[in-house]
PDB file of C-alpha atoms in Angstrom:
ATOM      1  CA  ASN A  28     -21.238   2.983  -2.975  1.00 65.00           C
ATOM      2  CA  ALA A  29     -21.179   4.711  -6.351  1.00 77.00           C
ATOM      3  CA  GLY A  30     -18.991   7.694  -5.394  1.00 92.00           C
ATOM      4  CA  VAL A  31     -18.006   9.671  -8.496  1.00 94.00           C
ATOM      5  CA  THR A  32     -19.341   8.297 -11.776  1.00 95.00           C
ATOM      6  CA  GLN A  33     -18.060   9.370 -15.162  1.00 96.00           C
ATOM      7  CA  THR A  34     -19.547   8.577 -18.546  1.00 96.00           C
ATOM      8  CA  PRO A  35     -18.580   7.604 -21.135  1.00 96.00           C
ATOM      9  CA  LYS A  36     -15.449   5.611 -20.309  1.00 94.00           C
ATOM     10  CA  PHE A  37     -14.083   5.865 -23.841  1.00 95.00           C
ATOM     11  CA  ARG A  38     -14.858   8.082 -26.792  1.00 96.00           C
ATOM     12  CA  ILE A  39     -13.384   8.877 -30.190  1.00 96.00           C
ATOM     13  CA  LEU A  40     -14.264  12.215 -31.730  1.00 96.00           C
ATOM     14  CA  LYS A  41     -13.499  13.841 -35.030  1.00 96.00           C
ATOM     15  CA  ILE A  42     -11.886  17.261 -35.126  1.00 96.00           C
ATOM     16  CA  GLY A  43     -14.506  19.961 -34.766  1.00 96.00           C
ATOM     17  CA  GLN A  44     -17.136  17.771 -33.152  1.00 96.00           C
ATOM     18  CA  SER A  45     -18.560  18.569 -29.747  1.00 95.00           C
ATOM     19  CA  MET A  46     -19.402  16.413 -26.788  1.00 95.00           C
ATOM     20  CA  THR A  47     -20.186  16.493 -23.111  1.00 97.00           C
ATOM     21  CA  LEU A  48     -18.380  14.431 -20.514  1.00 97.00           C
ATOM     22  CA  GLN A  49     -20.722  13.572 -17.696  1.00 98.00           C
ATOM     23  CA  CYS A  50     -19.829  13.491 -14.015  1.00 97.00           C
ATOM     24  CA  THR A  51     -22.117  12.802 -11.105  1.00 97.00           C
ATOM     25  CA  GLN A  52     -21.459  12.194  -7.429  1.00 97.00           C
ATOM     26  CA  ASP A  53     -23.727  10.832  -4.738  1.00 95.00           C
ATOM     27  CA  MET A  54     -21.790  11.976  -1.676  1.00 93.00           C
ATOM     28  CA  ASN A  55     -23.426  15.411  -1.394  1.00 92.00           C
ATOM     29  CA  HIS A  56     -20.053  17.053  -1.958  1.00 92.00           C
ATOM     30  CA  ASN A  57     -19.991  20.782  -2.523  1.00 90.00           C
ATOM     31  CA  TYR A  58     -16.743  20.897  -4.466  1.00 91.00           C
ATOM     32  CA  MET A  59     -16.228  19.304  -7.842  1.00 93.00           C
ATOM     33  CA  TYR A  60     -13.284  19.372 -10.220  1.00 94.00           C
ATOM     34  CA  TRP A  61     -12.291  18.429 -13.734  1.00 96.00           C
ATOM     35  CA  TYR A  62      -8.722  17.384 -14.506  1.00 95.00           C
ATOM     36  CA  ARG A  63      -6.951  16.198 -17.601  1.00 96.00           C
ATOM     37  CA  GLN A  64      -4.100  13.737 -17.421  1.00 93.00           C
ATOM     38  CA  ASP A  65      -1.435  13.609 -20.095  1.00 91.00           C
ATOM     39  CA  PRO A  66       1.548  11.222 -20.035  1.00 82.00           C
ATOM     40  CA  GLY A  67       4.371  12.503 -17.868  1.00 79.00           C
ATOM     41  CA  MET A  68       2.432  15.627 -16.904  1.00 83.00           C
ATOM     42  CA  GLY A  69       0.442  14.594 -13.869  1.00 86.00           C
ATOM     43  CA  LEU A  70      -3.032  16.063 -13.538  1.00 91.00           C
ATOM     44  CA  LYS A  71      -3.924  19.574 -14.617  1.00 93.00           C
ATOM     45  CA  LEU A  72      -7.025  21.319 -13.318  1.00 93.00           C
ATOM     46  CA  ILE A  73      -9.432  22.439 -16.035  1.00 96.00           C
ATOM     47  CA  TYR A  74     -12.388  23.836 -14.079  1.00 95.00           C
ATOM     48  CA  TYR A  75     -13.767  23.582 -10.612  1.00 93.00           C
ATOM     49  CA  SER A  76     -16.993  24.358  -8.788  1.00 93.00           C
ATOM     50  CA  VAL A  77     -17.581  25.249  -5.167  1.00 89.00           C
ATOM     51  CA  GLY A  78     -21.314  24.682  -5.307  1.00 91.00           C
ATOM     52  CA  ALA A  79     -24.355  24.680  -7.547  1.00 93.00           C
ATOM     53  CA  GLY A  80     -24.300  27.697  -9.844  1.00 93.00           C
ATOM     54  CA  ILE A  81     -20.665  28.571  -9.120  1.00 93.00           C
ATOM     55  CA  THR A  82     -17.769  27.595 -11.367  1.00 95.00           C
ATOM     56  CA  ASP A  83     -14.299  28.920 -12.041  1.00 92.00           C
ATOM     57  CA  LYS A  84     -11.333  28.300 -14.290  1.00 93.00           C
ATOM     58  CA  GLY A  85      -8.378  26.163 -13.366  1.00 91.00           C
ATOM     59  CA  GLU A  86      -4.967  25.975 -15.020  1.00 90.00           C
ATOM     60  CA  VAL A  87      -6.010  24.818 -18.505  1.00 94.00           C
ATOM     61  CA  PRO A  88      -9.601  25.962 -19.237  1.00 96.00           C
ATOM     62  CA  ASN A  89      -9.247  26.910 -22.912  1.00 95.00           C
ATOM     63  CA  GLY A  90     -11.498  24.887 -25.190  1.00 95.00           C
ATOM     64  CA  TYR A  91     -13.768  23.696 -22.381  1.00 97.00           C
ATOM     65  CA  ASN A  92     -16.912  24.838 -20.633  1.00 97.00           C
ATOM     66  CA  VAL A  93     -18.707  23.649 -17.525  1.00 97.00           C
ATOM     67  CA  SER A  94     -21.959  24.144 -15.726  1.00 95.00           C
ATOM     68  CA  ARG A  95     -23.193  23.193 -12.271  1.00 96.00           C
ATOM     69  CA  SER A  96     -26.958  23.282 -12.047  1.00 96.00           C
ATOM     70  CA  THR A  97     -27.202  20.698  -9.263  1.00 96.00           C
ATOM     71  CA  THR A  98     -24.967  19.569  -6.430  1.00 95.00           C
ATOM     72  CA  GLU A  99     -24.642  16.126  -7.972  1.00 96.00           C
ATOM     73  CA  ASP A 100     -23.714  16.901 -11.581  1.00 97.00           C
ATOM     74  CA  PHE A 101     -20.774  18.700 -13.135  1.00 98.00           C
ATOM     75  CA  PRO A 102     -20.616  18.133 -16.915  1.00 98.00           C
ATOM     76  CA  LEU A 103     -17.627  19.204 -19.019  1.00 98.00           C
ATOM     77  CA  ARG A 104     -18.310  20.435 -22.547  1.00 97.00           C
ATOM     78  CA  LEU A 105     -15.934  20.391 -25.508  1.00 95.00           C
ATOM     79  CA  GLU A 106     -17.366  22.647 -28.189  1.00 90.00           C
ATOM     80  CA  LEU A 107     -14.871  22.241 -31.044  1.00 94.00           C
ATOM     81  CA  ALA A 108     -12.734  19.190 -30.437  1.00 94.00           C
ATOM     82  CA  ALA A 109      -9.046  19.556 -31.290  1.00 96.00           C
ATOM     83  CA  PRO A 110      -6.266  16.936 -31.322  1.00 95.00           C
ATOM     84  CA  SER A 111      -4.648  18.685 -28.345  1.00 95.00           C
ATOM     85  CA  GLN A 112      -7.652  17.668 -26.271  1.00 96.00           C
ATOM     86  CA  THR A 113      -6.820  13.992 -26.617  1.00 96.00           C
ATOM     87  CA  SER A 114      -6.358  13.022 -22.999  1.00 96.00           C
ATOM     88  CA  VAL A 115      -7.768  11.173 -20.034  1.00 95.00           C
ATOM     89  CA  TYR A 116     -10.268  13.279 -18.128  1.00 97.00           C
ATOM     90  CA  PHE A 117     -10.966  12.842 -14.446  1.00 95.00           C
ATOM     91  CA  CYS A 118     -13.752  14.260 -12.385  1.00 96.00           C
ATOM     92  CA  ALA A 119     -13.326  14.569  -8.632  1.00 93.00           C
ATOM     93  CA  SER A 120     -15.319  15.830  -5.689  1.00 93.00           C
ATOM     94  CA  SER A 121     -14.765  16.790  -2.089  1.00 89.00           C
ATOM     95  CA  TYR A 122     -16.963  17.823   0.806  1.00 83.00           C
ATOM     96  CA  GLY A 123     -15.077  21.054   1.289  1.00 72.00           C
ATOM     97  CA  THR A 124     -11.646  22.472   0.949  1.00 64.00           C
ATOM     98  CA  GLY A 125      -8.630  22.346   3.121  1.00 60.00           C
ATOM     99  CA  THR A 126      -6.451  19.726   4.564  1.00 56.00           C
ATOM    100  CA  HIS A 127      -9.057  17.331   5.892  1.00 63.00           C
ATOM    101  CA  GLN A 128     -11.222  17.039   2.817  1.00 73.00           C
ATOM    102  CA  PRO A 129      -9.673  14.578   0.373  1.00 79.00           C
ATOM    103  CA  GLN A 130     -10.748  14.550  -3.230  1.00 86.00           C
ATOM    104  CA  HIS A 131     -12.564  11.462  -4.525  1.00 90.00           C
ATOM    105  CA  PHE A 132     -11.943  10.584  -8.156  1.00 92.00           C
ATOM    106  CA  GLY A 133     -13.977   8.906 -10.852  1.00 93.00           C
ATOM    107  CA  ASP A 134     -12.479   6.247 -13.116  1.00 91.00           C
ATOM    108  CA  GLY A 135     -11.883   8.640 -15.977  1.00 93.00           C
ATOM    109  CA  THR A 136     -12.960   9.201 -19.571  1.00 96.00           C
ATOM    110  CA  ARG A 137     -10.428   8.340 -22.247  1.00 95.00           C
ATOM    111  CA  LEU A 138     -10.941  10.702 -25.160  1.00 96.00           C
ATOM    112  CA  SER A 139      -9.246  10.586 -28.552  1.00 96.00           C
ATOM    113  CA  ILE A 140      -9.634  13.332 -31.130  1.00 96.00           C
ATOM    114  CA  LEU A 141      -8.794  12.235 -34.677  1.00 93.00           C
TER     115      LEU A 141
ATOM    116  CA  ALA B  13       2.962  28.727  -5.584  1.00 71.00           C
ATOM    117  CA  GLN B  14       3.804  25.391  -4.079  1.00 76.00           C
ATOM    118  CA  SER B  15       4.957  22.586  -6.342  1.00 85.00           C
ATOM    119  CA  VAL B  16       6.099  18.975  -6.145  1.00 91.00           C
ATOM    120  CA  THR B  17       8.677  17.065  -8.142  1.00 94.00           C
ATOM    121  CA  GLN B  18       8.820  13.331  -8.581  1.00 96.00           C
ATOM    122  CA  PRO B  19      12.327  12.619  -9.899  1.00 95.00           C
ATOM    123  CA  ASP B  20      11.640   9.040 -10.963  1.00 95.00           C
ATOM    124  CA  ILE B  21       9.382   8.535 -13.949  1.00 93.00           C
ATOM    125  CA  HIS B  22       9.571   4.746 -13.828  1.00 95.00           C
ATOM    126  CA  ILE B  23      10.658   2.195 -11.207  1.00 97.00           C
ATOM    127  CA  THR B  24      10.892  -1.559 -11.512  1.00 97.00           C
ATOM    128  CA  VAL B  25      10.882  -3.623  -8.337  1.00 97.00           C
ATOM    129  CA  SER B  26      10.744  -7.333  -7.605  1.00 97.00           C
ATOM    130  CA  GLU B  27       7.789  -8.739  -5.723  1.00 97.00           C
ATOM    131  CA  GLY B  28       8.654  -8.912  -2.033  1.00 97.00           C
ATOM    132  CA  ALA B  29      11.313  -6.225  -2.270  1.00 97.00           C
ATOM    133  CA  SER B  30      11.034  -2.836  -0.644  1.00 97.00           C
ATOM    134  CA  LEU B  31       9.867   0.230  -2.520  1.00 97.00           C
ATOM    135  CA  GLU B  32      10.645   3.902  -2.067  1.00 98.00           C
ATOM    136  CA  LEU B  33       9.189   6.641  -4.237  1.00 98.00           C
ATOM    137  CA  ARG B  34      10.642  10.121  -4.038  1.00 98.00           C
ATOM    138  CA  CYS B  35       8.766  13.373  -3.796  1.00 97.00           C
ATOM    139  CA  ASN B  36      10.312  16.811  -3.298  1.00 96.00           C
ATOM    140  CA  TYR B  37       8.277  19.907  -2.596  1.00 92.00           C
ATOM    141  CA  SER B  38       8.933  23.605  -2.798  1.00 88.00           C
ATOM    142  CA  TYR B  39       7.329  25.706  -0.106  1.00 76.00           C
ATOM    143  CA  GLY B  40       8.640  27.876   2.692  1.00 68.00           C
ATOM    144  CA  ALA B  41       6.188  26.891   5.388  1.00 74.00           C
ATOM    145  CA  THR B  42       4.820  23.490   6.345  1.00 74.00           C
ATOM    146  CA  PRO B  43       3.155  22.019   3.288  1.00 84.00           C
ATOM    147  CA  TYR B  44       0.103  19.812   3.175  1.00 87.00           C
ATOM    148  CA  LEU B  45       1.152  16.737   1.222  1.00 91.00           C
ATOM    149  CA  PHE B  46      -0.627  13.756  -0.261  1.00 93.00           C
ATOM    150  CA  TRP B  47       0.155  10.518  -2.045  1.00 96.00           C
ATOM    151  CA  TYR B  48      -2.356   9.070  -4.503  1.00 95.00           C
ATOM    152  CA  VAL B  49      -2.242   5.782  -6.402  1.00 96.00           C
ATOM    153  CA  GLN B  50      -3.758   5.127  -9.805  1.00 93.00           C
ATOM    154  CA  SER B  51      -4.246   1.506 -10.817  1.00 91.00           C
ATOM    155  CA  PRO B  52      -4.546   0.781 -14.542  1.00 86.00           C
ATOM    156  CA  GLY B  53      -7.826   2.038 -15.927  1.00 82.00           C
ATOM    157  CA  GLN B  54      -8.873   3.493 -12.598  1.00 85.00           C
ATOM    158  CA  GLY B  55      -9.123   6.872 -10.974  1.00 87.00           C
ATOM    159  CA  LEU B  56      -6.850   8.141  -8.227  1.00 91.00           C
ATOM    160  CA  GLN B  57      -7.130   6.790  -4.702  1.00 92.00           C
ATOM    161  CA  LEU B  58      -5.755   8.565  -1.655  1.00 92.00           C
ATOM    162  CA  LEU B  59      -3.005   6.555   0.059  1.00 95.00           C
ATOM    163  CA  LEU B  60      -2.072   8.965   2.843  1.00 94.00           C
ATOM    164  CA  LYS B  61      -1.730  12.608   3.760  1.00 91.00           C
ATOM    165  CA  TYR B  62       0.447  14.815   5.948  1.00 91.00           C
ATOM    166  CA  PHE B  63      -0.650  18.016   7.612  1.00 84.00           C
ATOM    167  CA  SER B  64       1.379  18.377  10.779  1.00 80.00           C
ATOM    168  CA  GLY B  65       2.601  16.453  13.794  1.00 82.00           C
ATOM    169  CA  ASP B  66       4.255  13.075  13.483  1.00 85.00           C
ATOM    170  CA  THR B  67       6.502  13.109  10.441  1.00 90.00           C
ATOM    171  CA  LEU B  68       5.936   9.415   9.730  1.00 95.00           C
ATOM    172  CA  VAL B  69       2.493   8.904   8.273  1.00 94.00           C
ATOM    173  CA  GLN B  70       0.767   5.573   7.853  1.00 95.00           C
ATOM    174  CA  GLY B  71      -1.579   4.975   4.969  1.00 95.00           C
ATOM    175  CA  ILE B  72      -3.640   2.281   3.382  1.00 95.00           C
ATOM    176  CA  LYS B  73      -2.323  -0.866   1.686  1.00 94.00           C
ATOM    177  CA  GLY B  74       0.741  -0.983   3.938  1.00 96.00           C
ATOM    178  CA  PHE B  75       2.264   2.264   2.692  1.00 97.00           C
ATOM    179  CA  GLU B  76       3.930   4.921   4.796  1.00 97.00           C
ATOM    180  CA  ALA B  77       5.573   8.236   4.055  1.00 97.00           C
ATOM    181  CA  GLU B  78       8.059  10.347   5.928  1.00 96.00           C
ATOM    182  CA  PHE B  79       8.082  14.124   5.907  1.00 94.00           C
ATOM    183  CA  LYS B  80      11.600  15.580   6.093  1.00 93.00           C
ATOM    184  CA  ARG B  81      11.650  19.331   6.267  1.00 90.00           C
ATOM    185  CA  SER B  82      15.446  19.534   6.009  1.00 90.00           C
ATOM    186  CA  GLN B  83      15.347  17.736   2.677  1.00 92.00           C
ATOM    187  CA  SER B  84      12.012  19.135   1.456  1.00 92.00           C
ATOM    188  CA  SER B  85      10.927  15.583   0.859  1.00 94.00           C
ATOM    189  CA  PHE B  86       7.911  13.366   1.411  1.00 96.00           C
ATOM    190  CA  ASN B  87       8.987   9.929   0.237  1.00 98.00           C
ATOM    191  CA  LEU B  88       6.599   6.993   0.053  1.00 98.00           C
ATOM    192  CA  ARG B  89       7.698   3.563   1.210  1.00 98.00           C
ATOM    193  CA  LYS B  90       6.482   0.022   1.412  1.00 98.00           C
ATOM    194  CA  PRO B  91       8.575  -2.737   3.033  1.00 97.00           C
ATOM    195  CA  SER B  92       7.433  -5.565   0.755  1.00 97.00           C
ATOM    196  CA  VAL B  93       5.622  -4.970  -2.517  1.00 97.00           C
ATOM    197  CA  HIS B  94       2.915  -7.156  -3.957  1.00 96.00           C
ATOM    198  CA  TRP B  95       2.119  -7.590  -7.630  1.00 95.00           C
ATOM    199  CA  SER B  96      -1.051  -5.576  -7.021  1.00 95.00           C
ATOM    200  CA  ASP B  97       1.083  -2.520  -6.159  1.00 96.00           C
ATOM    201  CA  ALA B  98       1.908  -2.078  -9.837  1.00 96.00           C
ATOM    202  CA  ALA B  99       0.384   1.308 -10.564  1.00 96.00           C
ATOM    203  CA  GLU B 100       1.191   4.968 -11.033  1.00 95.00           C
ATOM    204  CA  TYR B 101       1.814   7.002  -7.919  1.00 97.00           C
ATOM    205  CA  PHE B 102       1.292  10.731  -7.598  1.00 95.00           C
ATOM    206  CA  CYS B 103       2.539  13.113  -4.967  1.00 95.00           C
ATOM    207  CA  ALA B 104       0.485  16.279  -4.491  1.00 92.00           C
ATOM    208  CA  VAL B 105       0.667  19.463  -2.456  1.00 89.00           C
ATOM    209  CA  LEU B 106      -2.232  21.616  -1.329  1.00 83.00           C
ATOM    210  CA  GLN B 107      -2.022  25.156  -2.628  1.00 76.00           C
ATOM    211  CA  THR B 108      -2.614  27.209   0.493  1.00 69.00           C
ATOM    212  CA  ASP B 109      -2.907  30.473  -1.430  1.00 66.00           C
ATOM    213  CA  SER B 110      -6.123  29.268  -3.016  1.00 63.00           C
ATOM    214  CA  TRP B 111      -9.314  27.528  -2.087  1.00 64.00           C
ATOM    215  CA  GLY B 112      -7.746  24.122  -1.762  1.00 66.00           C
ATOM    216  CA  LYS B 113      -6.339  23.311  -5.152  1.00 78.00           C
ATOM    217  CA  LEU B 114      -4.061  20.313  -5.410  1.00 85.00           C
ATOM    218  CA  GLN B 115      -0.843  20.558  -7.409  1.00 87.00           C
ATOM    219  CA  PHE B 116       0.208  17.133  -8.660  1.00 91.00           C
ATOM    220  CA  GLY B 117       3.628  15.816  -9.527  1.00 93.00           C
ATOM    221  CA  ALA B 118       4.188  14.104 -12.871  1.00 92.00           C
ATOM    222  CA  GLY B 119       3.841  10.653 -11.367  1.00 94.00           C
ATOM    223  CA  THR B 120       6.011   7.554 -10.958  1.00 96.00           C
ATOM    224  CA  GLN B 121       5.091   4.364 -12.767  1.00 96.00           C
ATOM    225  CA  VAL B 122       5.851   1.260 -10.693  1.00 97.00           C
ATOM    226  CA  VAL B 123       6.327  -2.100 -12.369  1.00 97.00           C
ATOM    227  CA  VAL B 124       6.458  -5.218 -10.189  1.00 97.00           C
ATOM    228  CA  THR B 125       8.324  -8.246 -11.528  1.00 96.00           C
ATOM    229  CA  PRO B 126       7.898 -11.826 -10.279  1.00 93.00           C
TER     230      PRO B 126
END
């Protein structure tokens, strides 16, 4: 069972470069999320999507963009990489919302901006 | 908005000893609470969840958690830890004033010594 797959697993970028973090899920989940994890800070929600064509901002959206053209894919775009975006990024998905729909996480993308 | 606090950033425990991780929440009504575990280099995995009913919740990998309304706590316990329990543990609360957003605590890193 693939679940939530994130690519790449590691990446080093130079300041000002752009890149797309890929996320795909094979569970036919409607809801997808992007988090960033910084040491001692837990996970912060960047963007989320409640279905194909629908996205919305989370707590820390600045510097990022997302799109959701299919149910399976939810890529995260960094347009102008900055050192503050050095972090571990997690994609997650869930069938719906509410108490009985746990979020399933990918293994993360470790991104360094130098 | 609801929030959770994990007072312990780091805990060291001997293999075979018991483990208790603290989680305090802030919310007036009954919260929906979760514990996730993150093994090194992996994504987050759901250990257990509490919605209502029995205040002692059983999860995977031999973990349990007890909801105590009087103390606003949802502490995670395991009677005898294994070396494979070395990981980071996150408590989370469901934001009921939104579509199902999870608010994570900062995490507790558990080190298991021989």
